[in-house]
C-alpha cells in the first residue's frame, strides 16, 4: 500500500524524483524502436551545456528555450568539440542510417544525452521526444524544483508519412497571429510538419492581395455570427510562415474555389456573372456561391491571387479548394479547374485540393485531400487513377471540429461523433480499399471553425485527438495499439495542464 501511495505522491518523505522518471515507453507518437537501459538514469546538472555542430545551433537554441524557464539553468548553447561526454549534444553526424530525412536517434546514458540525425528536422523531432522524457514540470514557465531525470536507453525513430498535417479554418472565425503560433507550437510537439490554413470562404477572406484590396477590406470584415472578422497583412503572414519554419512546419495556404467564394464575390461586383455583389455572409450554410466560370476577369483574378500567394509561400503547395462546388455545374467545374491549375505550376507550386479535384485533369505532383466518410469515392478513385497522391482526412475520423459525444458543447456532428478511440483506430493505408498504400502521402486533421471562436475552443477540440492523429501519421501501424496508446495519452494530461491547455477529459483515457 505504501508503494501505491508513494507512487501517487501521497506519502511524506517518499522520493517523488524516482517515481517521476518517465518511461521511454511513454512517448507520443510511439517511436519505431525503444530499448530501455535498466537502472540507468541521466540527471541534468545545473551547469549543463547544449552542444551543437554547424547545422544544429538553431535546434539547440529552441531546446534551450524550452528547458531554461522551468529548470532555471543557464544551458548555454555551445559548439561541440570531440565526443560529448556530459550535458546535451545535438549532432548532425553518426545517426543510425535508418533514421532517414526526418528521423533521429536518442541515446540516454548516465552521463550524457545525445540526439543524432541527418537533418535539423530530425534533431527537432528528437528534441520533442526528449521533452516528453523529462518530468512534466519541464513544461512550466517558472522555475520548478527538479531533479531533471531521464530514463536511460536508446530510441531510433523515423516517420511513417512525409505529410503530417493539421488544418485551421481562419475564415469562418478569424484567429490572429498569436493564436495560430500557439497552435503551431502544439502540433510541432507531436511531430506534425504541415499546417494548412483555410484562408478564404463564404464568410471571410483572410490574406491581403495587393491587386484586389477589397478582398480583405470588405471580404475580411466579418465572420460567422457577424463579428468583426480580420485578416493577415503580408508581413503578418510571412511572420507566421517563418515561425512555422523554425518548427519545421510548412504552411499550405488554401484559397477555396470555385465555391466557398461569397466573401470575394461580395467584395467585387464585377466578379459576379450578373455584376451584382451579394451581401457579406455570416451564416454557416455551404454550397451557394460560385466564381463566374464564363468570365475572363475570373481568370485574371485567380491568376493574380495565386501569384501573390505563391510569392508569400516557400513551401511546395498551393491548395485551391474545390470542395462543395454545388452551385457550379460539373462541366463548369472541370473547365474552371483545368484552366486555373496550371497557374499554380507557372508560379512554381504544386496543386493540392479537396478530392473532388479528381474530376479535373491531373497536374504534376497533384495531391487530392480525401475528406469523405465512405470507403469508396468516385472522385477519389479518379484522382488516384490519374496519378494523384492522397492525403487522408476522413471527416468521420480526422475532423477535429466534430463533437466527441452528444454532450460536447462545441463542434458539429454531420460526419458523426468522434471520441478519441474513433480518431485513433483506423489505418490510413487501408481505410479506402481502392487507394493503394503507395499513393498515400500522409494524413491531415482539419479543424473547421463554424462553432469555434477562441483559442480555448481550438485547444479543447484538438486535445486529445490531434495527438492521436499525429501518431497515425508518424508511427508504424505495427507499433500502434489503442490499449497502450490510451495510457501514453493519459500521461500527457499533466503536461497539457502545465501548458495551460484545457483539454477534453475523455472517459476512454486513464488520465494521469
Ligand atoms: C465540410 S470538409 C466542408 C467545410 C465545412 C465542414 C464542417 C470540406 C472540404 N468542406 O466547408 O466547414 O464540412 O465540418
PDB file of N, CA and C in Angstrom, residues 38-121:
ATOM      1  N   UNK A  38      18.029  -0.671 -18.311  1.00  0.00           N
ATOM      2  CA  UNK A  38      17.531  -0.826 -16.947  1.00  0.00           C
ATOM      3  C   UNK A  38      18.533  -0.288 -15.931  1.00  0.00           C
ATOM      4  N   UNK A  39      18.010   0.507 -15.016  1.00  0.00           N
ATOM      5  CA  UNK A  39      18.848   1.002 -13.924  1.00  0.00           C
ATOM      6  C   UNK A  39      19.677   2.227 -14.276  1.00  0.00           C
ATOM      7  N   UNK A  40      19.642   2.663 -15.520  1.00  0.00           N
ATOM      8  CA  UNK A  40      20.418   3.845 -15.919  1.00  0.00           C
ATOM      9  C   UNK A  40      19.517   5.078 -15.901  1.00  0.00           C
ATOM     10  N   UNK A  41      19.987   6.149 -15.268  1.00  0.00           N
ATOM     11  CA  UNK A  41      19.239   7.404 -15.261  1.00  0.00           C
ATOM     12  C   UNK A  41      20.208   8.549 -15.502  1.00  0.00           C
ATOM     13  N   UNK A  42      19.801   9.481 -16.331  1.00  0.00           N
ATOM     14  CA  UNK A  42      20.572  10.705 -16.538  1.00  0.00           C
ATOM     15  C   UNK A  42      19.918  11.817 -15.728  1.00  0.00           C
ATOM     16  N   UNK A  43      20.727  12.620 -15.039  1.00  0.00           N
ATOM     17  CA  UNK A  43      20.197  13.779 -14.316  1.00  0.00           C
ATOM     18  C   UNK A  43      20.841  15.035 -14.884  1.00  0.00           C
ATOM     19  N   UNK A  44      20.018  15.943 -15.372  1.00  0.00           N
ATOM     20  CA  UNK A  44      20.544  17.178 -15.979  1.00  0.00           C
ATOM     21  C   UNK A  44      21.180  18.042 -14.885  1.00  0.00           C
ATOM     22  N   UNK A  45      22.492  18.303 -15.000  1.00  0.00           N
ATOM     23  CA  UNK A  45      23.137  19.140 -13.984  1.00  0.00           C
ATOM     24  C   UNK A  45      22.926  20.634 -14.275  1.00  0.00           C
ATOM     25  N   UNK A  46      22.983  21.445 -13.239  1.00  0.00           N
ATOM     26  CA  UNK A  46      22.750  22.887 -13.381  1.00  0.00           C
ATOM     27  C   UNK A  46      23.723  23.512 -14.377  1.00  0.00           C
ATOM     28  N   UNK A  47      24.923  22.919 -14.480  1.00  0.00           N
ATOM     29  CA  UNK A  47      25.927  23.524 -15.360  1.00  0.00           C
ATOM     30  C   UNK A  47      25.963  22.944 -16.757  1.00  0.00           C
ATOM     31  N   UNK A  48      24.934  22.169 -17.131  1.00  0.00           N
ATOM     32  CA  UNK A  48      24.969  21.503 -18.437  1.00  0.00           C
ATOM     33  C   UNK A  48      24.980  22.517 -19.578  1.00  0.00           C
ATOM     34  N   UNK A  49      25.648  22.130 -20.660  1.00  0.00           N
ATOM     35  CA  UNK A  49      25.598  22.924 -21.900  1.00  0.00           C
ATOM     36  C   UNK A  49      24.842  22.123 -22.960  1.00  0.00           C
ATOM     37  N   UNK A  50      24.281  22.843 -23.924  1.00  0.00           N
ATOM     38  CA  UNK A  50      23.676  22.206 -25.096  1.00  0.00           C
ATOM     39  C   UNK A  50      24.689  22.351 -26.222  1.00  0.00           C
ATOM     40  N   UNK A  51      25.329  21.251 -26.565  1.00  0.00           N
ATOM     41  CA  UNK A  51      26.427  21.292 -27.533  1.00  0.00           C
ATOM     42  C   UNK A  51      25.896  20.990 -28.931  1.00  0.00           C
ATOM     43  N   UNK A  52      26.244  21.867 -29.863  1.00  0.00           N
ATOM     44  CA  UNK A  52      25.713  21.734 -31.214  1.00  0.00           C
ATOM     45  C   UNK A  52      26.842  21.760 -32.227  1.00  0.00           C
ATOM     46  N   UNK A  53      26.555  21.265 -33.434  1.00  0.00           N
ATOM     47  CA  UNK A  53      27.542  21.378 -34.507  1.00  0.00           C
ATOM     48  C   UNK A  53      27.044  22.388 -35.538  1.00  0.00           C
ATOM     49  N   UNK A  54      27.687  22.444 -36.683  1.00  0.00           N
ATOM     50  CA  UNK A  54      27.444  23.537 -37.631  1.00  0.00           C
ATOM     51  C   UNK A  54      25.973  23.732 -37.963  1.00  0.00           C
ATOM     52  N   UNK A  55      25.231  22.637 -38.148  1.00  0.00           N
ATOM     53  CA  UNK A  55      23.848  22.806 -38.596  1.00  0.00           C
ATOM     54  C   UNK A  55      22.806  22.686 -37.509  1.00  0.00           C
ATOM     55  N   UNK A  56      23.200  22.559 -36.252  1.00  0.00           N
ATOM     56  CA  UNK A  56      22.204  22.250 -35.227  1.00  0.00           C
ATOM     57  C   UNK A  56      22.030  23.339 -34.179  1.00  0.00           C
ATOM     58  N   UNK A  57      22.682  24.484 -34.373  1.00  0.00           N
ATOM     59  CA  UNK A  57      22.609  25.545 -33.358  1.00  0.00           C
ATOM     60  C   UNK A  57      21.174  26.047 -33.165  1.00  0.00           C
ATOM     61  N   UNK A  58      20.413  26.162 -34.261  1.00  0.00           N
ATOM     62  CA  UNK A  58      19.052  26.690 -34.133  1.00  0.00           C
ATOM     63  C   UNK A  58      18.179  25.749 -33.308  1.00  0.00           C
ATOM     64  N   UNK A  59      18.339  24.451 -33.513  1.00  0.00           N
ATOM     65  CA  UNK A  59      17.564  23.492 -32.716  1.00  0.00           C
ATOM     66  C   UNK A  59      18.021  23.568 -31.256  1.00  0.00           C
ATOM     67  N   UNK A  60      19.318  23.764 -31.061  1.00  0.00           N
ATOM     68  CA  UNK A  60      19.839  23.902 -29.708  1.00  0.00           C
ATOM     69  C   UNK A  60      19.240  25.092 -28.992  1.00  0.00           C
ATOM     70  N   UNK A  61      19.127  26.205 -29.693  1.00  0.00           N
ATOM     71  CA  UNK A  61      18.540  27.413 -29.105  1.00  0.00           C
ATOM     72  C   UNK A  61      17.062  27.181 -28.779  1.00  0.00           C
ATOM     73  N   UNK A  62      16.378  26.473 -29.676  1.00  0.00           N
ATOM     74  CA  UNK A  62      14.973  26.125 -29.440  1.00  0.00           C
ATOM     75  C   UNK A  62      14.846  25.270 -28.178  1.00  0.00           C
ATOM     76  N   UNK A  63      15.705  24.257 -28.048  1.00  0.00           N
ATOM     77  CA  UNK A  63      15.646  23.379 -26.878  1.00  0.00           C
ATOM     78  C   UNK A  63      15.943  24.176 -25.596  1.00  0.00           C
ATOM     79  N   UNK A  64      16.914  25.052 -25.676  1.00  0.00           N
ATOM     80  CA  UNK A  64      17.237  25.880 -24.502  1.00  0.00           C
ATOM     81  C   UNK A  64      16.016  26.702 -24.088  1.00  0.00           C
ATOM     82  N   UNK A  65      15.278  27.199 -25.081  1.00  0.00           N
ATOM     83  CA  UNK A  65      14.087  27.997 -24.800  1.00  0.00           C
ATOM     84  C   UNK A  65      13.017  27.210 -24.060  1.00  0.00           C
ATOM     85  N   UNK A  66      12.990  25.899 -24.268  1.00  0.00           N
ATOM     86  CA  UNK A  66      12.035  25.049 -23.545  1.00  0.00           C
ATOM     87  C   UNK A  66      12.535  24.733 -22.141  1.00  0.00           C
ATOM     88  N   UNK A  67      13.834  24.449 -22.025  1.00  0.00           N
ATOM     89  CA  UNK A  67      14.361  23.936 -20.751  1.00  0.00           C
ATOM     90  C   UNK A  67      14.710  25.020 -19.735  1.00  0.00           C
ATOM     91  N   UNK A  68      15.066  26.211 -20.201  1.00  0.00           N
ATOM     92  CA  UNK A  68      15.552  27.227 -19.253  1.00  0.00           C
ATOM     93  C   UNK A  68      14.505  27.703 -18.255  1.00  0.00           C
ATOM     94  N   UNK A  69      13.279  28.039 -18.689  1.00  0.00           N
ATOM     95  CA  UNK A  69      12.333  28.623 -17.718  1.00  0.00           C
ATOM     96  C   UNK A  69      12.037  27.704 -16.535  1.00  0.00           C
ATOM     97  N   UNK A  70      11.839  26.405 -16.773  1.00  0.00           N
ATOM     98  CA  UNK A  70      11.444  25.505 -15.691  1.00  0.00           C
ATOM     99  C   UNK A  70      12.638  25.026 -14.868  1.00  0.00           C
ATOM    100  N   UNK A  71      13.795  24.835 -15.522  1.00  0.00           N
ATOM    101  CA  UNK A  71      14.964  24.377 -14.762  1.00  0.00           C
ATOM    102  C   UNK A  71      15.646  25.543 -14.051  1.00  0.00           C
ATOM    103  N   UNK A  72      15.567  26.719 -14.642  1.00  0.00           N
ATOM    104  CA  UNK A  72      16.310  27.859 -14.102  1.00  0.00           C
ATOM    105  C   UNK A  72      17.796  27.777 -14.425  1.00  0.00           C
ATOM    106  N   UNK A  73      18.188  26.797 -15.243  1.00  0.00           N
ATOM    107  CA  UNK A  73      19.608  26.636 -15.583  1.00  0.00           C
ATOM    108  C   UNK A  73      19.959  27.547 -16.767  1.00  0.00           C
ATOM    109  N   UNK A  74      21.255  27.874 -16.859  1.00  0.00           N
ATOM    110  CA  UNK A  74      21.702  28.762 -17.941  1.00  0.00           C
ATOM    111  C   UNK A  74      21.675  28.057 -19.305  1.00  0.00           C
ATOM    112  N   UNK A  75      22.070  26.785 -19.308  1.00  0.00           N
ATOM    113  CA  UNK A  75      22.056  25.972 -20.527  1.00  0.00           C
ATOM    114  C   UNK A  75      22.592  26.712 -21.759  1.00  0.00           C
ATOM    115  N   UNK A  76      23.849  27.118 -21.707  1.00  0.00           N
ATOM    116  CA  UNK A  76      24.426  27.794 -22.876  1.00  0.00           C
ATOM    117  C   UNK A  76      24.459  26.854 -24.080  1.00  0.00           C
ATOM    118  N   UNK A  77      24.230  27.435 -25.253  1.00  0.00           N
ATOM    119  CA  UNK A  77      24.333  26.656 -26.494  1.00  0.00           C
ATOM    120  C   UNK A  77      25.753  26.849 -27.008  1.00  0.00           C
ATOM    121  N   UNK A  78      26.515  25.760 -27.030  1.00  0.00           N
ATOM    122  CA  UNK A  78      27.937  25.847 -27.353  1.00  0.00           C
ATOM    123  C   UNK A  78      28.240  25.022 -28.605  1.00  0.00           C
ATOM    124  N   UNK A  79      29.464  25.182 -29.096  1.00  0.00           N
ATOM    125  CA  UNK A  79      29.908  24.383 -30.245  1.00  0.00           C
ATOM    126  C   UNK A  79      30.608  23.141 -29.731  1.00  0.00           C
ATOM    127  N   UNK A  80      30.183  22.006 -30.230  1.00  0.00           N
ATOM    128  CA  UNK A  80      30.713  20.736 -29.743  1.00  0.00           C
ATOM    129  C   UNK A  80      32.178  20.592 -30.124  1.00  0.00           C
ATOM    130  N   UNK A  81      32.966  19.962 -29.231  1.00  0.00           N
ATOM    131  CA  UNK A  81      34.300  19.566 -29.663  1.00  0.00           C
ATOM    132  C   UNK A  81      34.540  18.142 -29.188  1.00  0.00           C
ATOM    133  N   UNK A  82      34.942  17.297 -30.105  1.00  0.00           N
ATOM    134  CA  UNK A  82      35.151  15.887 -29.783  1.00  0.00           C
ATOM    135  C   UNK A  82      33.840  15.170 -29.534  1.00  0.00           C
ATOM    136  N   UNK A  83      33.885  14.068 -28.814  1.00  0.00           N
ATOM    137  CA  UNK A  83      32.690  13.302 -28.493  1.00  0.00           C
ATOM    138  C   UNK A  83      32.169  13.776 -27.148  1.00  0.00           C
ATOM    139  N   UNK A  84      30.965  14.328 -27.125  1.00  0.00           N
ATOM    140  CA  UNK A  84      30.446  14.884 -25.871  1.00  0.00           C
ATOM    141  C   UNK A  84      30.321  13.802 -24.796  1.00  0.00           C
ATOM    142  N   UNK A  85      30.727  14.152 -23.587  1.00  0.00           N
ATOM    143  CA  UNK A  85      30.661  13.176 -22.503  1.00  0.00           C
ATOM    144  C   UNK A  85      29.804  13.675 -21.343  1.00  0.00           C
ATOM    145  N   UNK A  86      29.197  14.862 -21.508  1.00  0.00           N
ATOM    146  CA  UNK A  86      28.296  15.362 -20.468  1.00  0.00           C
ATOM    147  C   UNK A  86      27.293  16.313 -21.124  1.00  0.00           C
ATOM    148  N   UNK A  87      26.258  16.675 -20.370  1.00  0.00           N
ATOM    149  CA  UNK A  87      25.271  17.628 -20.878  1.00  0.00           C
ATOM    150  C   UNK A  87      24.434  17.041 -22.002  1.00  0.00           C
ATOM    151  N   UNK A  88      24.018  17.929 -22.922  1.00  0.00           N
ATOM    152  CA  UNK A  88      23.165  17.530 -24.040  1.00  0.00           C
ATOM    153  C   UNK A  88      23.907  17.818 -25.332  1.00  0.00           C
ATOM    154  N   UNK A  89      23.867  16.863 -26.264  1.00  0.00           N
ATOM    155  CA  UNK A  89      24.521  17.069 -27.562  1.00  0.00           C
ATOM    156  C   UNK A  89      23.516  16.851 -28.685  1.00  0.00           C
ATOM    157  N   UNK A  90      23.515  17.769 -29.644  1.00  0.00           N
ATOM    158  CA  UNK A  90      22.644  17.670 -30.831  1.00  0.00           C
ATOM    159  C   UNK A  90      23.570  17.611 -32.042  1.00  0.00           C
ATOM    160  N   UNK A  91      23.631  16.456 -32.681  1.00  0.00           N
ATOM    161  CA  UNK A  91      24.664  16.233 -33.689  1.00  0.00           C
ATOM    162  C   UNK A  91      24.095  15.788 -35.035  1.00  0.00           C
ATOM    163  N   UNK A  92      24.628  16.395 -36.091  1.00  0.00           N
ATOM    164  CA  UNK A  92      24.218  16.006 -37.448  1.00  0.00           C
ATOM    165  C   UNK A  92      25.184  14.972 -38.017  1.00  0.00           C
ATOM    166  N   UNK A  93      25.638  14.090 -37.165  1.00  0.00           N
ATOM    167  CA  UNK A  93      26.520  13.017 -37.641  1.00  0.00           C
ATOM    168  C   UNK A  93      26.313  11.801 -36.754  1.00  0.00           C
ATOM    169  N   UNK A  94      26.596  10.629 -37.328  1.00  0.00           N
ATOM    170  CA  UNK A  94      26.631   9.410 -36.531  1.00  0.00           C
ATOM    171  C   UNK A  94      25.294   8.754 -36.257  1.00  0.00           C
ATOM    172  N   UNK A  95      24.202   9.285 -36.829  1.00  0.00           N
ATOM    173  CA  UNK A  95      22.900   8.652 -36.592  1.00  0.00           C
ATOM    174  C   UNK A  95      22.811   7.331 -37.342  1.00  0.00           C
ATOM    175  N   UNK A  96      22.071   6.398 -36.798  1.00  0.00           N
ATOM    176  CA  UNK A  96      21.750   5.155 -37.499  1.00  0.00           C
ATOM    177  C   UNK A  96      21.159   5.528 -38.863  1.00  0.00           C
ATOM    178  N   UNK A  97      21.602   4.840 -39.919  1.00  0.00           N
ATOM    179  CA  UNK A  97      21.167   5.249 -41.265  1.00  0.00           C
ATOM    180  C   UNK A  97      19.663   5.073 -41.463  1.00  0.00           C
ATOM    181  N   UNK A  98      19.021   4.256 -40.635  1.00  0.00           N
ATOM    182  CA  UNK A  98      17.578   4.025 -40.806  1.00  0.00           C
ATOM    183  C   UNK A  98      16.750   5.263 -40.485  1.00  0.00           C
ATOM    184  N   UNK A  99      17.330   6.286 -39.887  1.00  0.00           N
ATOM    185  CA  UNK A  99      16.513   7.433 -39.477  1.00  0.00           C
ATOM    186  C   UNK A  99      16.049   8.273 -40.668  1.00  0.00           C
ATOM    187  N   UNK A 100      16.737   8.199 -41.803  1.00  0.00           N
ATOM    188  CA  UNK A 100      16.292   8.927 -42.990  1.00  0.00           C
ATOM    189  C   UNK A 100      16.267  10.432 -42.786  1.00  0.00           C
ATOM    190  N   UNK A 101      15.413  11.089 -43.563  1.00  0.00           N
ATOM    191  CA  UNK A 101      15.439  12.553 -43.621  1.00  0.00           C
ATOM    192  C   UNK A 101      14.827  13.226 -42.400  1.00  0.00           C
ATOM    193  N   UNK A 102      13.893  12.581 -41.722  1.00  0.00           N
ATOM    194  CA  UNK A 102      13.232  13.253 -40.603  1.00  0.00           C
ATOM    195  C   UNK A 102      13.378  12.511 -39.274  1.00  0.00           C
ATOM    196  N   UNK A 103      14.072  11.373 -39.284  1.00  0.00           N
ATOM    197  CA  UNK A 103      14.194  10.600 -38.051  1.00  0.00           C
ATOM    198  C   UNK A 103      15.377  11.043 -37.200  1.00  0.00           C
ATOM    199  N   UNK A 104      15.547  10.363 -36.079  1.00  0.00           N
ATOM    200  CA  UNK A 104      16.602  10.720 -35.119  1.00  0.00           C
ATOM    201  C   UNK A 104      16.942   9.499 -34.285  1.00  0.00           C
ATOM    202  N   UNK A 105      18.088   9.594 -33.638  1.00  0.00           N
ATOM    203  CA  UNK A 105      18.498   8.580 -32.671  1.00  0.00           C
ATOM    204  C   UNK A 105      18.777   9.304 -31.367  1.00  0.00           C
ATOM    205  N   UNK A 106      18.167   8.853 -30.288  1.00  0.00           N
ATOM    206  CA  UNK A 106      18.347   9.472 -28.970  1.00  0.00           C
ATOM    207  C   UNK A 106      19.010   8.466 -28.046  1.00  0.00           C
ATOM    208  N   UNK A 107      20.148   8.836 -27.476  1.00  0.00           N
ATOM    209  CA  UNK A 107      20.834   7.971 -26.520  1.00  0.00           C
ATOM    210  C   UNK A 107      20.906   8.660 -25.176  1.00  0.00           C
ATOM    211  N   UNK A 108      20.443   7.953 -24.149  1.00  0.00           N
ATOM    212  CA  UNK A 108      20.491   8.477 -22.781  1.00  0.00           C
ATOM    213  C   UNK A 108      21.381   7.548 -21.962  1.00  0.00           C
ATOM    214  N   UNK A 109      22.542   8.062 -21.528  1.00  0.00           N
ATOM    215  CA  UNK A 109      23.409   7.309 -20.618  1.00  0.00           C
ATOM    216  C   UNK A 109      23.417   8.055 -19.284  1.00  0.00           C
ATOM    217  N   UNK A 110      24.121   7.540 -18.322  1.00  0.00           N
ATOM    218  CA  UNK A 110      24.167   8.197 -17.019  1.00  0.00           C
ATOM    219  C   UNK A 110      24.876   9.546 -17.107  1.00  0.00           C
ATOM    220  N   UNK A 111      25.676   9.753 -18.159  1.00  0.00           N
ATOM    221  CA  UNK A 111      26.483  10.975 -18.208  1.00  0.00           C
ATOM    222  C   UNK A 111      26.067  11.975 -19.284  1.00  0.00           C
ATOM    223  N   UNK A 112      25.415  11.540 -20.345  1.00  0.00           N
ATOM    224  CA  UNK A 112      25.163  12.459 -21.465  1.00  0.00           C
ATOM    225  C   UNK A 112      23.892  12.074 -22.227  1.00  0.00           C
ATOM    226  N   UNK A 113      23.214  13.123 -22.723  1.00  0.00           N
ATOM    227  CA  UNK A 113      22.034  12.961 -23.575  1.00  0.00           C
ATOM    228  C   UNK A 113      22.456  13.334 -24.985  1.00  0.00           C
ATOM    229  N   UNK A 114      22.335  12.405 -25.919  1.00  0.00           N
ATOM    230  CA  UNK A 114      22.787  12.695 -27.285  1.00  0.00           C
ATOM    231  C   UNK A 114      21.660  12.432 -28.283  1.00  0.00           C
ATOM    232  N   UNK A 115      21.379  13.439 -29.114  1.00  0.00           N
ATOM    233  CA  UNK A 115      20.447  13.237 -30.224  1.00  0.00           C
ATOM    234  C   UNK A 115      21.245  13.378 -31.501  1.00  0.00           C
ATOM    235  N   UNK A 116      21.089  12.397 -32.371  1.00  0.00           N
ATOM    236  CA  UNK A 116      21.764  12.426 -33.673  1.00  0.00           C
ATOM    237  C   UNK A 116      20.716  12.316 -34.768  1.00  0.00           C
ATOM    238  N   UNK A 117      20.964  13.011 -35.866  1.00  0.00           N
ATOM    239  CA  UNK A 117      20.053  12.940 -37.005  1.00  0.00           C
ATOM    240  C   UNK A 117      20.817  13.335 -38.252  1.00  0.00           C
ATOM    241  N   UNK A 118      20.168  13.158 -39.411  1.00  0.00           N
ATOM    242  CA  UNK A 118      20.809  13.564 -40.666  1.00  0.00           C
ATOM    243  C   UNK A 118      20.408  14.976 -41.071  1.00  0.00           C
ATOM    244  N   UNK A 119      19.373  15.514 -40.422  1.00  0.00           N
ATOM    245  CA  UNK A 119      18.895  16.861 -40.752  1.00  0.00           C
ATOM    246  C   UNK A 119      18.502  17.584 -39.464  1.00  0.00           C
ATOM    247  N   UNK A 120      18.379  18.907 -39.569  1.00  0.00           N
ATOM    248  CA  UNK A 120      17.902  19.684 -38.430  1.00  0.00           C
ATOM    249  C   UNK A 120      16.479  19.267 -38.059  1.00  0.00           C
ATOM    250  N   UNK A 121      15.670  18.899 -39.061  1.00  0.00           N
ATOM    251  CA  UNK A 121      14.309  18.445 -38.772  1.00  0.00           C
ATOM    252  C   UNK A 121      14.348  17.205 -37.880  1.00  0.00           C
TER     253      UNK A 121
END
